[in-house]
XYZ file of C-alpha atoms in Angstrom:
179
model
C 93.263 56.950 39.960
C 90.047 58.633 40.609
C 89.827 56.178 43.752
C 93.079 57.022 45.126
C 91.989 60.765 44.849
C 88.935 60.343 46.705
C 90.465 58.181 49.518
C 93.036 60.836 49.990
C 90.626 63.630 50.254
C 88.554 61.503 52.757
C 91.616 60.926 54.948
C 92.694 64.495 54.525
C 89.510 66.032 55.735
C 88.753 63.631 58.436
C 92.075 63.567 59.505
C 92.466 67.483 59.528
C 89.237 67.823 61.086
C 90.014 65.656 64.023
C 93.323 67.490 64.534
C 91.462 70.993 64.537
C 88.845 69.719 67.099
C 91.400 68.070 69.316
C 93.477 71.225 69.432
C 90.698 73.443 70.428
C 88.608 71.269 72.755
C 90.811 70.492 75.757
C 93.793 71.901 77.777
C 94.156 68.661 79.188
C 97.821 67.644 78.809
C 98.789 70.911 77.866
C 102.215 72.285 79.377
C 102.103 75.450 81.598
C 104.579 77.917 79.848
C 104.534 80.301 82.783
C 102.940 81.180 85.865
C 102.370 85.175 86.337
C 101.189 87.449 89.208
C 97.656 88.838 88.746
C 96.816 92.202 89.349
C 93.128 93.815 89.522
C 94.168 97.531 89.449
C 97.012 97.652 91.891
C 95.700 95.046 94.024
C 97.686 91.582 93.980
C 95.503 88.885 93.666
C 96.563 85.954 95.727
C 96.123 83.413 93.018
C 98.569 83.337 89.971
C 97.248 83.275 86.275
C 99.029 80.699 83.889
C 100.018 80.840 80.493
C 99.302 77.873 78.135
C 100.121 77.981 74.328
C 100.450 81.940 74.567
C 97.005 82.485 76.185
C 96.904 83.554 79.818
C 94.266 82.150 82.004
C 93.165 83.603 85.022
C 90.993 82.105 87.750
C 87.278 83.175 86.890
C 85.884 83.009 90.273
C 88.794 84.992 92.081
C 88.549 87.775 89.259
C 84.843 87.920 89.130
C 84.576 88.652 92.886
C 87.113 90.781 93.242
C 85.261 93.117 90.520
C 82.187 93.061 92.160
C 80.711 90.234 90.040
C 78.380 87.116 90.898
C 80.107 84.021 89.987
C 78.212 80.747 89.459
C 78.332 77.415 87.537
C 75.320 76.569 86.043
C 74.462 73.773 83.170
C 78.142 73.208 82.397
C 78.718 76.941 81.853
C 80.487 79.678 84.184
C 78.282 82.517 84.521
C 79.198 86.157 85.546
C 76.520 88.625 86.847
C 76.373 91.774 88.515
C 75.393 91.525 91.903
C 71.939 92.720 92.914
C 72.355 95.548 95.306
C 68.792 95.493 96.770
C 68.172 99.012 95.554
C 71.057 100.335 97.995
C 73.039 101.858 95.113
C 75.280 100.901 92.608
C 77.394 97.434 92.667
C 80.883 97.512 93.695
C 81.847 97.145 89.984
C 79.634 100.027 88.728
C 81.401 102.329 91.527
C 85.009 100.948 90.416
C 83.877 101.797 86.721
C 83.023 105.590 87.867
C 86.159 105.860 90.018
C 88.286 104.619 86.974
C 86.586 107.296 84.553
C 86.998 109.958 87.239
C 90.659 109.129 87.576
C 91.268 109.094 84.046
C 89.316 112.628 83.374
C 91.495 114.061 86.254
C 94.538 112.817 84.849
C 93.589 114.402 81.445
C 92.886 117.573 83.095
C 96.406 117.609 85.007
C 97.977 116.761 81.678
C 96.278 119.868 79.999
C 97.030 122.152 83.019
C 100.712 121.071 82.890
C 101.124 121.927 79.151
C 99.295 125.333 79.736
C 101.510 126.047 82.764
C 104.606 125.032 80.365
C 103.450 127.648 77.900
C 102.953 130.166 80.623
C 106.267 129.567 82.027
C 107.959 130.103 78.749
C 106.070 133.251 78.473
C 107.172 134.427 81.787
C 110.991 133.562 80.914
C 110.486 135.551 77.665
C 109.061 138.689 79.594
C 111.935 138.398 82.252
C 114.426 138.506 79.513
C 112.394 141.405 77.768
C 112.722 143.626 81.014
C 116.063 142.368 82.061
C 116.795 144.055 85.425
C 113.777 146.371 85.106
C 111.980 144.824 87.975
C 109.522 147.396 88.132
C 108.531 147.311 84.690
C 108.296 143.587 84.929
C 105.955 143.676 87.851
C 103.694 146.160 86.287
C 103.623 144.191 82.772
C 99.602 142.870 82.733
C 100.767 139.729 80.688
C 103.342 138.918 83.250
C 100.841 139.550 86.024
C 98.482 137.157 84.023
C 100.829 134.347 83.370
C 102.243 134.463 86.943
C 98.755 134.296 88.745
C 97.772 131.284 85.899
C 100.545 129.313 86.750
C 100.002 129.726 90.356
C 96.602 128.756 90.042
C 97.014 125.923 87.759
C 99.852 124.315 90.223
C 97.258 124.524 93.086
C 94.522 122.957 90.826
C 96.862 120.037 89.838
C 97.638 119.447 93.650
C 93.979 119.410 94.399
C 93.235 116.805 91.643
C 96.414 114.690 92.843
C 94.936 114.717 96.229
C 91.590 113.530 94.859
C 93.203 110.767 92.520
C 94.924 109.592 95.645
C 91.429 109.725 97.348
C 89.433 107.864 94.644
C 92.519 105.038 94.494
C 92.059 104.479 98.252
C 88.374 104.019 97.816
C 88.706 102.009 95.036
C 91.220 99.758 97.023
C 88.737 99.339 99.760
C 85.973 98.197 97.089
C 88.256 95.756 95.759
C 89.822 94.319 99.136
C 85.999 94.064 100.409
C 85.308 91.223 97.988
């Protein structure tokens, strides 16, 4: 009886180990479930990515080069490295990272401004209701003047931030296109 248990365990271990090794070692023969468009930022890459067993695979060379990385194949491995800029400044990837951080900070500032604008506009509505038809009293109210000036300044600042974001996005697109 012990002999059959030992044989069963050996078959299970060896057979199970082989199945696990086979499933993780190769994509050869696997069915491509779907091809999907690939974007870096808002730039469409002219090569699609594929999905196999629920995992998305993208062309490493294309993605690496478009993001400013040097791509090489050495000793059976794909290597991604930042390109040497020769002391002339940051790589495109570094600049793109800086641009993305600046865009995010600007969007957060715009969101905070918009929330404050909403609060001030609510206060302006309350003051208009308080004074009704008394426009002179409303125009002389310090809170009304403050909130009116704040809304105007915050909207102007948001417009400037929006222009800066647009400019940063254009710069980012140029950097991505140069790769």
